Amino acid sequence: MAFSTVGVIISHINDDNLPEISRHRTMASVPFGGRYRLIDFVLSNMVNSGVTTVGIVVKNNYQSLIDHLGSGKEWDLARKDGGIILLPPYSDETEAPYTTRLEALMGITGFLTHRTEEYVVISDCDGIAHMDIADVVRYHEEKQADITMVYHEESHASSSYYMTLAPDEEGRVREIEINPRLRGKMNLYINVMVMSREFLINTIHDAVTRGYSSFGRDILTKNVDTLRIFGYPHKGYFAAVDTLKDYYARNMELLDKTVRDELFGARDIYTKVRDSAPTRYLAGATVSNSLISDGCVIEGRVENSILFRGVKVGKGSLVKDSIIMQDTVIGGSVSLECVITDKNAVIRDGRKLAGCEEQPYFVPKGRML
Amino acid sequence: MLRKKECVAMLLAGGQGSRLYALTNSIAKPAVAFGAKYRIIDFALSNCINSGIDTVGVLTQYQPLELNEYIGNGQPWDLDRAFGGVHILSPYQGKKRSSWFEGTANAIYQNLGFMKRYDPDYILILSGDHIYKMDYAKMLRAHKETGADCTIAAIEVPVKEASRFGILNTNPDGSIYEFEEKPKTPKSNLASMGVYIFTAEKLFKYLEADDEDPASSKDFGKDVLPAMLAAGEKMFSYRFEGYWKDVGTISSLWESNMDLLGKEPAFDVSDPEWKIHSRNPLAPPEYIGKGAVLDNAMVALGCEIEGTVKNSLLAAGVTVEEGAVVEDSVVMAGTVIKKGAQVRYAILDEDVVVGEGATVGEAAEKVSIAVLGRGVKIADDAFVAGGKILDKDFSGE
């Protein structure tokens, strides 16, 4: 049987976690890893697993996401049937736009009803993982589950990853805890789940009738005994990006070859291209332990840093332990240490900026210092 | 009537490029990698789209597989169009006769049907083996202003090299009174760039006449242009000033690559006003390791560099291991240079492996460029002398 799964990506649900970076953009289009946006990872997982239709639920500030996705061709999702379908919120006098995940799903029942795929995989996009979604669906079928929730062994929860699962030997989830007390390794639900499309539509209709608002509280935890909820253990790389500190740490992790190999080695991560020239390292440049994207021109010193596309580093400047986003221009004799610059920032000659790992110094989009 | 294109471009991409030796064993010259990211044909295609010409026929013949695949539906150049766009034109079997393209003029002649579909007023003829940025729209404007039947783009070349080119001898108003193909004693240093604009009906007429002439070698430079001139058609030169390089030889290909390096490169591929479009590698950003030294280099996505790279260009996914040195070289995609290996004055094609401690090329002045063909493996500690061209694995024996 052909792989028959439609993807749903919730692009915004945790926007508040990175207020600095997501001020002008939705979580899905937060830049990551030198040339990507967060949504690229989950989209690539889906495409690499054979998903050809992905509905993307958007709410606010999604202009940058539309710009990033274009027609979807970079992900091979410019399709005659399906491909990328943006699902903006619906509201009228009687209905305010949704706030919760369940309400977001209620808003896309039309989309779900019109699809023909057997299964639905629903995912957020602030978790970065290398995941074979086809395998999750296979597991779901095998277990004859109603809902399959993907979990990862973690030792800390957060505001966006706050459910832990207690699966039995067979994998069936017997208990779901919300906002658990920290106690070493936990099976943290990473906000990826699989259901049959029919089951999801029925569940949503039922939730509307009963006036439910929370998928976690009203559907999962309440029905853990009656529904066949299974936990799928995700073994590979997983990184939650849910605070600025995490954002910084997760980017820096990419300087580690094992992390890079795990994330990029086995499959392709698709992203928007913009025909930048390859990066030029001029005479006098010194670069060490850094990840550098295309279109950069480097004349200064770059250490333990991540440079996005089109960054310029002037003569005599030092960029250390920093994340420099697209088209940032760093003048001459500048010193940056533990700094995150958003897109199009300009750092003038001679400026010295420093933060620390716990609190990187953040330069907003387009800011000139 | 909208179903018409004012100008259709015909890009001659069928040449073997035999003077590139191992680099064109299995691919056509226009598909040869250039500048750490591009292929030679990207420049002509980008010039077309940047000049507002959205209908391009690409004539292929020699080893077309990779070129065809690279061009695909033309989307990277914004040439995937409902009407127009890029089309691969291969030799075909006809009702009356079937043949390979016998010369540049014959290749265009055999595709009269393609051009006529667009009811064009002008035909732009290009070759797919030059590195340059040129606004063909300006040239077309000049063609209209002079009322020429044929306009030939021309560039001044050093006098001592002029005998390698088709030379235009012109009157002060730019009109051409004589056309000499590779003259022994050139009268001028104005060389044809192989870029022609023809008024379409004239071109069609002369191509048909040329086809019926059994004495013709079916070549633009040797047959069609002289015939037009002899018949008194209006032919003008169009002066081009700027970077233009024929990359038909190993040394010119190497030099032209080197021209991309530096703070003010001789040839700038990063001009936002004139983007060079290409297919983009699917790769993460390049990783520059702790002990790496990069000095005047151009490096593409996906490279992993732990060694030393100086005055060189590395295409996507190249690995330079610890202690390895790459100097004054052009390294194409996916090649691995292992620990302690030395590469100097060399062009390494895609997916080459240079073994640990091996040496490829020599740094001495006036030694020519060493070339390793696609997929060639050099054994550990082997020595490949300067100027050597290899298309098979080499163990040093």
PDB file of N, CA, C and O in Angstrom, chain B residues 23-75:
ATOM      1  N   LEU B  23      38.351  16.499 -18.063  1.00  0.00           N
ATOM      2  CA  LEU B  23      37.179  17.151 -17.470  1.00  0.00           C
ATOM      3  C   LEU B  23      35.926  16.972 -18.319  1.00  0.00           C
ATOM      4  O   LEU B  23      34.814  17.134 -17.842  1.00  0.00           O
ATOM      5  N   THR B  24      36.124  16.688 -19.621  1.00  0.00           N
ATOM      6  CA  THR B  24      34.958  16.519 -20.485  1.00  0.00           C
ATOM      7  C   THR B  24      34.867  15.100 -21.050  1.00  0.00           C
ATOM      8  O   THR B  24      34.306  14.876 -22.105  1.00  0.00           O
ATOM      9  N   ASN B  25      35.434  14.146 -20.330  1.00  0.00           N
ATOM     10  CA  ASN B  25      35.302  12.742 -20.754  1.00  0.00           C
ATOM     11  C   ASN B  25      33.839  12.321 -20.823  1.00  0.00           C
ATOM     12  O   ASN B  25      33.427  11.624 -21.725  1.00  0.00           O
ATOM     13  N   SER B  26      33.090  12.722 -19.816  1.00  0.00           N
ATOM     14  CA  SER B  26      31.717  12.219 -19.758  1.00  0.00           C
ATOM     15  C   SER B  26      30.676  13.324 -19.742  1.00  0.00           C
ATOM     16  O   SER B  26      29.487  13.050 -19.625  1.00  0.00           O
ATOM     17  N   ILE B  27      31.110  14.580 -19.833  1.00  0.00           N
ATOM     18  CA  ILE B  27      30.123  15.670 -19.850  1.00  0.00           C
ATOM     19  C   ILE B  27      30.500  16.687 -20.916  1.00  0.00           C
ATOM     20  O   ILE B  27      31.663  16.791 -21.322  1.00  0.00           O
ATOM     21  N   ALA B  28      29.515  17.434 -21.373  1.00  0.00           N
ATOM     22  CA  ALA B  28      29.760  18.487 -22.355  1.00  0.00           C
ATOM     23  C   ALA B  28      30.432  19.676 -21.664  1.00  0.00           C
ATOM     24  O   ALA B  28      30.248  19.884 -20.462  1.00  0.00           O
ATOM     25  N   LYS B  29      31.184  20.433 -22.447  1.00  0.00           N
ATOM     26  CA  LYS B  29      31.918  21.564 -21.865  1.00  0.00           C
ATOM     27  C   LYS B  29      31.033  22.523 -21.061  1.00  0.00           C
ATOM     28  O   LYS B  29      31.425  22.940 -19.967  1.00  0.00           O
ATOM     29  N   PRO B  30      29.861  22.886 -21.552  1.00  0.00           N
ATOM     30  CA  PRO B  30      29.049  23.838 -20.775  1.00  0.00           C
ATOM     31  C   PRO B  30      28.642  23.311 -19.403  1.00  0.00           C
ATOM     32  O   PRO B  30      28.266  24.081 -18.531  1.00  0.00           O
ATOM     33  N   ALA B  31      28.723  22.002 -19.203  1.00  0.00           N
ATOM     34  CA  ALA B  31      28.348  21.431 -17.907  1.00  0.00           C
ATOM     35  C   ALA B  31      29.524  21.359 -16.938  1.00  0.00           C
ATOM     36  O   ALA B  31      29.362  20.961 -15.783  1.00  0.00           O
ATOM     37  N   VAL B  32      30.710  21.771 -17.384  1.00  0.00           N
ATOM     38  CA  VAL B  32      31.890  21.711 -16.508  1.00  0.00           C
ATOM     39  C   VAL B  32      31.713  22.689 -15.338  1.00  0.00           C
ATOM     40  O   VAL B  32      31.243  23.808 -15.513  1.00  0.00           O
ATOM     41  N   ALA B  33      32.074  22.227 -14.152  1.00  0.00           N
ATOM     42  CA  ALA B  33      31.919  23.040 -12.943  1.00  0.00           C
ATOM     43  C   ALA B  33      32.867  24.227 -12.976  1.00  0.00           C
ATOM     44  O   ALA B  33      33.976  24.148 -13.501  1.00  0.00           O
ATOM     45  N   PHE B  34      32.408  25.326 -12.393  1.00  0.00           N
ATOM     46  CA  PHE B  34      33.196  26.556 -12.401  1.00  0.00           C
ATOM     47  C   PHE B  34      32.889  27.358 -11.139  1.00  0.00           C
ATOM     48  O   PHE B  34      31.741  27.448 -10.708  1.00  0.00           O
ATOM     49  N   GLY B  35      33.926  27.953 -10.551  1.00  0.00           N
ATOM     50  CA  GLY B  35      33.711  28.931  -9.487  1.00  0.00           C
ATOM     51  C   GLY B  35      33.048  28.401  -8.244  1.00  0.00           C
ATOM     52  O   GLY B  35      32.215  29.071  -7.654  1.00  0.00           O
ATOM     53  N   ALA B  36      33.408  27.195  -7.831  1.00  0.00           N
ATOM     54  CA  ALA B  36      33.002  26.607  -6.556  1.00  0.00           C
ATOM     55  C   ALA B  36      31.509  26.286  -6.478  1.00  0.00           C
ATOM     56  O   ALA B  36      31.066  25.658  -5.529  1.00  0.00           O
ATOM     57  N   LYS B  37      30.727  26.707  -7.437  1.00  0.00           N
ATOM     58  CA  LYS B  37      29.304  26.469  -7.313  1.00  0.00           C
ATOM     59  C   LYS B  37      28.617  26.352  -8.665  1.00  0.00           C
ATOM     60  O   LYS B  37      27.596  25.690  -8.792  1.00  0.00           O
ATOM     61  N   TYR B  38      29.186  26.994  -9.641  1.00  0.00           N
ATOM     62  CA  TYR B  38      28.483  27.150 -10.914  1.00  0.00           C
ATOM     63  C   TYR B  38      28.908  26.090 -11.910  1.00  0.00           C
ATOM     64  O   TYR B  38      29.812  25.305 -11.671  1.00  0.00           O
ATOM     65  N   ARG B  39      28.226  26.106 -13.065  1.00  0.00           N
ATOM     66  CA  ARG B  39      28.687  25.404 -14.238  1.00  0.00           C
ATOM     67  C   ARG B  39      28.790  26.451 -15.325  1.00  0.00           C
ATOM     68  O   ARG B  39      28.131  27.486 -15.264  1.00  0.00           O
ATOM     69  N   ILE B  40      29.615  26.173 -16.329  1.00  0.00           N
ATOM     70  CA  ILE B  40      29.915  27.213 -17.310  1.00  0.00           C
ATOM     71  C   ILE B  40      28.636  27.782 -17.924  1.00  0.00           C
ATOM     72  O   ILE B  40      28.501  28.991 -18.129  1.00  0.00           O
ATOM     73  N   ILE B  41      27.670  26.927 -18.168  1.00  0.00           N
ATOM     74  CA  ILE B  41      26.446  27.390 -18.844  1.00  0.00           C
ATOM     75  C   ILE B  41      25.621  28.360 -17.997  1.00  0.00           C
ATOM     76  O   ILE B  41      24.814  29.123 -18.523  1.00  0.00           O
ATOM     77  N   ASP B  42      25.840  28.374 -16.672  1.00  0.00           N
ATOM     78  CA  ASP B  42      25.084  29.287 -15.811  1.00  0.00           C
ATOM     79  C   ASP B  42      25.230  30.743 -16.239  1.00  0.00           C
ATOM     80  O   ASP B  42      24.313  31.542 -16.055  1.00  0.00           O
ATOM     81  N   PHE B  43      26.390  31.080 -16.784  1.00  0.00           N
ATOM     82  CA  PHE B  43      26.643  32.483 -17.104  1.00  0.00           C
ATOM     83  C   PHE B  43      25.801  32.937 -18.289  1.00  0.00           C
ATOM     84  O   PHE B  43      25.149  33.980 -18.228  1.00  0.00           O
ATOM     85  N   ALA B  44      25.764  32.133 -19.341  1.00  0.00           N
ATOM     86  CA  ALA B  44      24.940  32.494 -20.495  1.00  0.00           C
ATOM     87  C   ALA B  44      23.455  32.470 -20.125  1.00  0.00           C
ATOM     88  O   ALA B  44      22.695  33.368 -20.504  1.00  0.00           O
ATOM     89  N   LEU B  45      23.041  31.465 -19.367  1.00  0.00           N
ATOM     90  CA  LEU B  45      21.620  31.387 -18.983  1.00  0.00           C
ATOM     91  C   LEU B  45      21.232  32.556 -18.077  1.00  0.00           C
ATOM     92  O   LEU B  45      20.158  33.145 -18.229  1.00  0.00           O
ATOM     93  N   SER B  46      22.122  32.897 -17.132  1.00  0.00           N
ATOM     94  CA  SER B  46      21.831  34.027 -16.240  1.00  0.00           C
ATOM     95  C   SER B  46      21.792  35.333 -17.032  1.00  0.00           C
ATOM     96  O   SER B  46      20.936  36.186 -16.788  1.00  0.00           O
ATOM     97  N   ASN B  47      22.721  35.475 -17.975  1.00  0.00           N
ATOM     98  CA  ASN B  47      22.703  36.671 -18.817  1.00  0.00           C
ATOM     99  C   ASN B  47      21.374  36.789 -19.552  1.00  0.00           C
ATOM    100  O   ASN B  47      20.819  37.878 -19.665  1.00  0.00           O
ATOM    101  N   CYS B  48      20.876  35.673 -20.052  1.00  0.00           N
ATOM    102  CA  CYS B  48      19.601  35.691 -20.771  1.00  0.00           C
ATOM    103  C   CYS B  48      18.491  36.219 -19.876  1.00  0.00           C
ATOM    104  O   CYS B  48      17.818  37.194 -20.210  1.00  0.00           O
ATOM    105  N   ILE B  49      18.323  35.583 -18.725  1.00  0.00           N
ATOM    106  CA  ILE B  49      17.182  35.960 -17.888  1.00  0.00           C
ATOM    107  C   ILE B  49      17.374  37.381 -17.347  1.00  0.00           C
ATOM    108  O   ILE B  49      16.419  38.153 -17.253  1.00  0.00           O
ATOM    109  N   ASN B  50      18.608  37.739 -17.015  1.00  0.00           N
ATOM    110  CA  ASN B  50      18.859  39.094 -16.517  1.00  0.00           C
ATOM    111  C   ASN B  50      18.661  40.144 -17.605  1.00  0.00           C
ATOM    112  O   ASN B  50      18.500  41.326 -17.309  1.00  0.00           O
ATOM    113  N   SER B  51      18.725  39.734 -18.870  1.00  0.00           N
ATOM    114  CA  SER B  51      18.504  40.658 -19.985  1.00  0.00           C
ATOM    115  C   SER B  51      17.051  40.641 -20.441  1.00  0.00           C
ATOM    116  O   SER B  51      16.711  41.271 -21.443  1.00  0.00           O
ATOM    117  N   GLY B  52      16.227  39.887 -19.747  1.00  0.00           N
ATOM    118  CA  GLY B  52      14.813  39.841 -20.102  1.00  0.00           C
ATOM    119  C   GLY B  52      14.496  38.895 -21.244  1.00  0.00           C
ATOM    120  O   GLY B  52      13.421  38.979 -21.829  1.00  0.00           O
ATOM    121  N   ILE B  53      15.420  38.012 -21.568  1.00  0.00           N
ATOM    122  CA  ILE B  53      15.146  37.030 -22.622  1.00  0.00           C
ATOM    123  C   ILE B  53      14.740  35.723 -21.952  1.00  0.00           C
ATOM    124  O   ILE B  53      15.532  35.106 -21.243  1.00  0.00           O
ATOM    125  N   ASP B  54      13.492  35.325 -22.143  1.00  0.00           N
ATOM    126  CA  ASP B  54      12.979  34.186 -21.386  1.00  0.00           C
ATOM    127  C   ASP B  54      12.705  32.972 -22.265  1.00  0.00           C
ATOM    128  O   ASP B  54      12.051  32.032 -21.837  1.00  0.00           O
ATOM    129  N   THR B  55      13.190  33.012 -23.495  1.00  0.00           N
ATOM    130  CA  THR B  55      13.004  31.859 -24.369  1.00  0.00           C
ATOM    131  C   THR B  55      14.365  31.459 -24.918  1.00  0.00           C
ATOM    132  O   THR B  55      15.000  32.228 -25.640  1.00  0.00           O
ATOM    133  N   VAL B  56      14.821  30.289 -24.502  1.00  0.00           N
ATOM    134  CA  VAL B  56      16.175  29.868 -24.823  1.00  0.00           C
ATOM    135  C   VAL B  56      16.149  28.423 -25.309  1.00  0.00           C
ATOM    136  O   VAL B  56      15.659  27.538 -24.605  1.00  0.00           O
ATOM    137  N   GLY B  57      16.688  28.198 -26.505  1.00  0.00           N
ATOM    138  CA  GLY B  57      16.883  26.835 -26.972  1.00  0.00           C
ATOM    139  C   GLY B  57      18.330  26.446 -26.710  1.00  0.00           C
ATOM    140  O   GLY B  57      19.244  27.183 -27.067  1.00  0.00           O
ATOM    141  N   VAL B  58      18.542  25.325 -26.039  1.00  0.00           N
ATOM    142  CA  VAL B  58      19.913  24.880 -25.751  1.00  0.00           C
ATOM    143  C   VAL B  58      20.213  23.690 -26.659  1.00  0.00           C
ATOM    144  O   VAL B  58      19.559  22.643 -26.555  1.00  0.00           O
ATOM    145  N   LEU B  59      21.177  23.860 -27.557  1.00  0.00           N
ATOM    146  CA  LEU B  59      21.481  22.816 -28.527  1.00  0.00           C
ATOM    147  C   LEU B  59      22.551  21.902 -27.972  1.00  0.00           C
ATOM    148  O   LEU B  59      23.678  22.327 -27.728  1.00  0.00           O
ATOM    149  N   THR B  60      22.181  20.659 -27.741  1.00  0.00           N
ATOM    150  CA  THR B  60      23.137  19.729 -27.148  1.00  0.00           C
ATOM    151  C   THR B  60      23.436  18.608 -28.132  1.00  0.00           C
ATOM    152  O   THR B  60      22.623  18.275 -28.983  1.00  0.00           O
ATOM    153  N   GLN B  61      24.592  18.048 -27.996  1.00  0.00           N
ATOM    154  CA  GLN B  61      24.951  16.929 -28.864  1.00  0.00           C
ATOM    155  C   GLN B  61      25.914  15.988 -28.157  1.00  0.00           C
ATOM    156  O   GLN B  61      25.612  14.838 -27.907  1.00  0.00           O
ATOM    157  N   TYR B  62      27.084  16.518 -27.751  1.00  0.00           N
ATOM    158  CA  TYR B  62      28.090  15.680 -27.116  1.00  0.00           C
ATOM    159  C   TYR B  62      27.702  15.409 -25.660  1.00  0.00           C
ATOM    160  O   TYR B  62      27.413  16.349 -24.910  1.00  0.00           O
ATOM    161  N   GLN B  63      27.709  14.164 -25.229  1.00  0.00           N
ATOM    162  CA  GLN B  63      27.454  13.765 -23.830  1.00  0.00           C
ATOM    163  C   GLN B  63      26.408  14.635 -23.139  1.00  0.00           C
ATOM    164  O   GLN B  63      26.709  15.333 -22.165  1.00  0.00           O
ATOM    165  N   PRO B  64      25.177  14.607 -23.601  1.00  0.00           N
ATOM    166  CA  PRO B  64      24.205  15.585 -23.094  1.00  0.00           C
ATOM    167  C   PRO B  64      23.539  15.226 -21.772  1.00  0.00           C
ATOM    168  O   PRO B  64      22.875  16.064 -21.182  1.00  0.00           O
ATOM    169  N   LEU B  65      23.722  14.005 -21.288  1.00  0.00           N
ATOM    170  CA  LEU B  65      22.928  13.543 -20.145  1.00  0.00           C
ATOM    171  C   LEU B  65      22.984  14.503 -18.954  1.00  0.00           C
ATOM    172  O   LEU B  65      21.986  14.978 -18.442  1.00  0.00           O
ATOM    173  N   GLU B  66      24.223  14.805 -18.533  1.00  0.00           N
ATOM    174  CA  GLU B  66      24.353  15.601 -17.320  1.00  0.00           C
ATOM    175  C   GLU B  66      23.901  17.046 -17.545  1.00  0.00           C
ATOM    176  O   GLU B  66      23.304  17.674 -16.667  1.00  0.00           O
ATOM    177  N   LEU B  67      24.191  17.552 -18.738  1.00  0.00           N
ATOM    178  CA  LEU B  67      23.766  18.914 -19.063  1.00  0.00           C
ATOM    179  C   LEU B  67      22.239  19.010 -19.063  1.00  0.00           C
ATOM    180  O   LEU B  67      21.661  19.938 -18.498  1.00  0.00           O
ATOM    181  N   ASN B  68      21.604  18.034 -19.692  1.00  0.00           N
ATOM    182  CA  ASN B  68      20.138  18.022 -19.731  1.00  0.00           C
ATOM    183  C   ASN B  68      19.555  17.967 -18.330  1.00  0.00           C
ATOM    184  O   ASN B  68      18.605  18.669 -17.995  1.00  0.00           O
ATOM    185  N   GLU B  69      20.143  17.113 -17.510  1.00  0.00           N
ATOM    186  CA  GLU B  69      19.658  16.956 -16.150  1.00  0.00           C
ATOM    187  C   GLU B  69      19.850  18.253 -15.360  1.00  0.00           C
ATOM    188  O   GLU B  69      18.993  18.666 -14.591  1.00  0.00           O
ATOM    189  N   TYR B  70      20.993  18.885 -15.603  1.00  0.00           N
ATOM    190  CA  TYR B  70      21.295  20.121 -14.881  1.00  0.00           C
ATOM    191  C   TYR B  70      20.294  21.214 -15.245  1.00  0.00           C
ATOM    192  O   TYR B  70      19.786  21.913 -14.384  1.00  0.00           O
ATOM    193  N   ILE B  71      20.020  21.352 -16.522  1.00  0.00           N
ATOM    194  CA  ILE B  71      19.096  22.402 -16.960  1.00  0.00           C
ATOM    195  C   ILE B  71      17.672  22.067 -16.519  1.00  0.00           C
ATOM    196  O   ILE B  71      16.939  22.936 -16.062  1.00  0.00           O
ATOM    197  N   GLY B  72      17.317  20.805 -16.605  1.00  0.00           N
ATOM    198  CA  GLY B  72      16.003  20.366 -16.148  1.00  0.00           C
ATOM    199  C   GLY B  72      14.900  21.209 -16.766  1.00  0.00           C
ATOM    200  O   GLY B  72      14.900  21.469 -17.959  1.00  0.00           O
ATOM    201  N   ASN B  73      13.980  21.665 -15.926  1.00  0.00           N
ATOM    202  CA  ASN B  73      12.887  22.487 -16.458  1.00  0.00           C
ATOM    203  C   ASN B  73      13.253  23.973 -16.447  1.00  0.00           C
ATOM    204  O   ASN B  73      12.428  24.827 -16.721  1.00  0.00           O
ATOM    205  N   GLY B  74      14.499  24.293 -16.083  1.00  0.00           N
ATOM    206  CA  GLY B  74      14.955  25.681 -16.140  1.00  0.00           C
ATOM    207  C   GLY B  74      14.581  26.524 -14.942  1.00  0.00           C
ATOM    208  O   GLY B  74      14.871  27.716 -14.896  1.00  0.00           O
ATOM    209  N   GLN B  75      13.979  25.892 -13.944  1.00  0.00           N
ATOM    210  CA  GLN B  75      13.496  26.657 -12.792  1.00  0.00           C
ATOM    211  C   GLN B  75      14.594  27.477 -12.080  1.00  0.00           C
ATOM    212  O   GLN B  75      14.354  28.625 -11.732  1.00  0.00           O
TER     213      GLN B  75
END
